[in-house]
XYZ file of C-alpha atoms in Angstrom:
172
model
C 33.901 24.795 -11.184
C 33.994 21.753 -9.084
C 36.676 21.016 -6.379
C 38.991 19.489 -8.692
C 38.862 22.643 -11.003
C 36.885 21.077 -13.712
C 33.931 22.762 -15.259
C 30.800 20.752 -14.951
C 28.977 21.385 -18.197
C 25.605 20.101 -18.967
C 25.142 18.913 -22.306
C 22.284 20.906 -23.230
C 19.783 23.493 -21.534
C 16.574 21.554 -20.858
C 13.006 21.975 -19.767
C 11.203 19.332 -17.676
C 9.535 18.164 -21.089
C 12.693 18.159 -22.933
C 14.044 15.761 -20.047
C 10.935 13.479 -20.345
C 11.552 13.320 -24.191
C 15.213 12.502 -23.551
C 14.207 9.777 -21.292
C 11.753 8.594 -23.551
C 13.778 8.428 -26.576
C 16.817 7.047 -24.844
C 14.686 4.331 -23.413
C 13.488 3.514 -26.823
C 17.121 3.570 -28.313
C 18.318 1.386 -25.500
C 15.505 -1.093 -26.038
C 16.446 -1.395 -29.741
C 19.987 -1.924 -28.960
C 19.209 -4.651 -26.572
C 16.961 -6.183 -29.515
C 20.152 -6.168 -31.526
C 21.791 -8.182 -28.828
C 18.889 -10.721 -28.707
C 19.014 -10.944 -32.491
C 22.806 -11.687 -32.261
C 22.326 -14.400 -29.628
C 19.436 -16.201 -32.014
C 22.031 -15.770 -34.692
C 24.858 -17.308 -32.610
C 22.605 -20.174 -31.323
C 21.555 -21.078 -34.889
C 25.034 -21.548 -35.840
C 25.567 -24.566 -33.530
C 22.167 -26.353 -34.365
C 21.082 -28.282 -37.211
C 19.575 -25.176 -38.742
C 23.056 -23.704 -39.277
C 21.571 -21.069 -41.516
C 20.552 -17.546 -40.141
C 17.249 -16.680 -38.889
C 14.833 -16.570 -41.468
C 16.803 -18.231 -44.129
C 15.808 -21.719 -45.149
C 15.846 -23.983 -48.407
C 14.020 -21.413 -50.344
C 17.196 -19.170 -50.183
C 19.861 -21.637 -49.593
C 19.459 -24.985 -51.172
C 22.105 -26.808 -48.985
C 21.983 -27.225 -45.201
C 24.672 -27.831 -42.716
C 25.215 -31.541 -43.250
C 25.716 -31.020 -47.075
C 28.117 -28.030 -46.784
C 30.243 -30.231 -44.142
C 29.979 -33.211 -46.582
C 31.065 -31.171 -49.335
C 33.818 -29.236 -47.645
C 34.520 -29.253 -43.909
C 36.773 -26.245 -44.265
C 33.992 -24.412 -46.119
C 31.546 -25.355 -43.234
C 34.015 -24.118 -40.598
C 34.750 -20.868 -42.277
C 30.806 -20.225 -42.519
C 30.517 -21.205 -39.063
C 33.315 -18.717 -37.908
C 31.638 -16.061 -40.077
C 28.394 -16.584 -38.016
C 30.196 -16.353 -34.766
C 32.141 -13.411 -35.629
C 29.173 -11.581 -37.221
C 26.903 -12.205 -34.317
C 29.738 -10.894 -31.924
C 29.754 -7.574 -33.878
C 25.873 -7.530 -34.005
C 25.993 -7.916 -30.216
C 28.705 -5.470 -29.583
C 26.758 -2.967 -31.709
C 23.695 -3.374 -29.604
C 25.536 -3.060 -26.588
C 27.200 0.329 -27.803
C 23.762 1.592 -28.687
C 22.242 0.759 -25.614
C 25.046 2.087 -23.424
C 25.517 5.240 -25.240
C 21.655 5.924 -25.219
C 21.292 5.071 -21.703
C 24.064 6.844 -20.120
C 24.655 9.656 -22.607
C 21.740 10.427 -24.681
C 19.451 10.207 -21.736
C 21.654 13.200 -20.087
C 21.463 15.042 -23.425
C 25.093 14.384 -24.506
C 25.100 15.367 -28.086
C 28.256 13.164 -28.695
C 26.747 10.121 -27.420
C 23.367 10.869 -29.507
C 25.488 11.224 -32.686
C 27.649 8.204 -31.975
C 24.559 6.062 -31.154
C 23.121 7.064 -34.556
C 26.258 6.887 -36.583
C 27.113 3.269 -35.038
C 24.168 1.346 -36.533
C 23.634 3.493 -39.589
C 27.142 2.446 -40.858
C 26.621 -1.100 -39.855
C 23.194 -1.318 -41.406
C 24.157 0.798 -44.699
C 26.846 -1.946 -45.176
C 25.283 -5.101 -44.433
C 21.513 -4.681 -45.421
C 21.858 -4.111 -49.235
C 23.639 -7.069 -49.746
C 20.674 -9.304 -48.683
C 18.732 -8.119 -51.798
C 20.503 -9.183 -54.888
C 20.699 -12.897 -53.772
C 17.131 -13.074 -52.293
C 18.111 -13.129 -48.600
C 15.980 -10.160 -47.524
C 13.062 -12.427 -46.231
C 10.630 -11.122 -43.625
C 11.831 -13.851 -41.074
C 15.555 -12.725 -41.549
C 15.500 -8.862 -41.979
C 11.935 -8.408 -40.333
C 13.395 -8.520 -36.671
C 16.013 -5.987 -37.911
C 13.527 -3.643 -39.297
C 11.392 -3.694 -36.124
C 14.545 -2.957 -33.943
C 15.328 -0.147 -36.535
C 11.920 1.421 -36.425
C 11.856 1.363 -32.525
C 15.407 2.896 -32.680
C 14.224 5.544 -35.169
C 11.119 6.572 -32.870
C 13.560 7.041 -30.027
C 16.260 9.047 -32.176
C 13.107 11.308 -33.097
C 12.016 11.687 -29.507
C 15.239 12.172 -28.001
C 16.242 14.662 -30.731
C 13.141 16.725 -30.050
C 14.350 16.838 -26.419
C 17.833 18.034 -27.712
C 16.901 20.921 -29.880
C 18.035 23.727 -27.584
C 21.357 24.961 -28.150
C 24.220 24.074 -25.816
C 24.747 26.303 -22.950
C 27.644 28.469 -22.991
C 30.431 28.292 -20.113
C 33.318 30.458 -19.295
């Protein structure tokens, strides 16, 4: 018990090897989260350039650019722009959540942080990625950076999980 009467409970019982795996895994997971933030920044920036379309999306995928969309319907242009802005915010927020949970929770062996850090991007990617395929939007330039971040993240998840295998300590 601490002086405030709160029981300090380590998340898991760890060995030095487990701690090293937790630190390494958490670092990789954090790096992947920050990669999502960088992707979101590029996504946001492209909205305000002549490119208008997302990273890796060009005339082969979308046959109209910003000028044509705006000429056709200024309201449609504003709507698409607002979607780009909003989505970039949610991608960045997800990346920050992954990074924070990983660096401050997973690194300490907090199982709740690990579970949340895994579930958050899984839900986002499970909803977002499949929609790219039916309309030919799953280009390497578009989803490649996301897949790279996911591979780094999964490597981190595997390494961190290997350091969390011991059962939680029992406290009275």
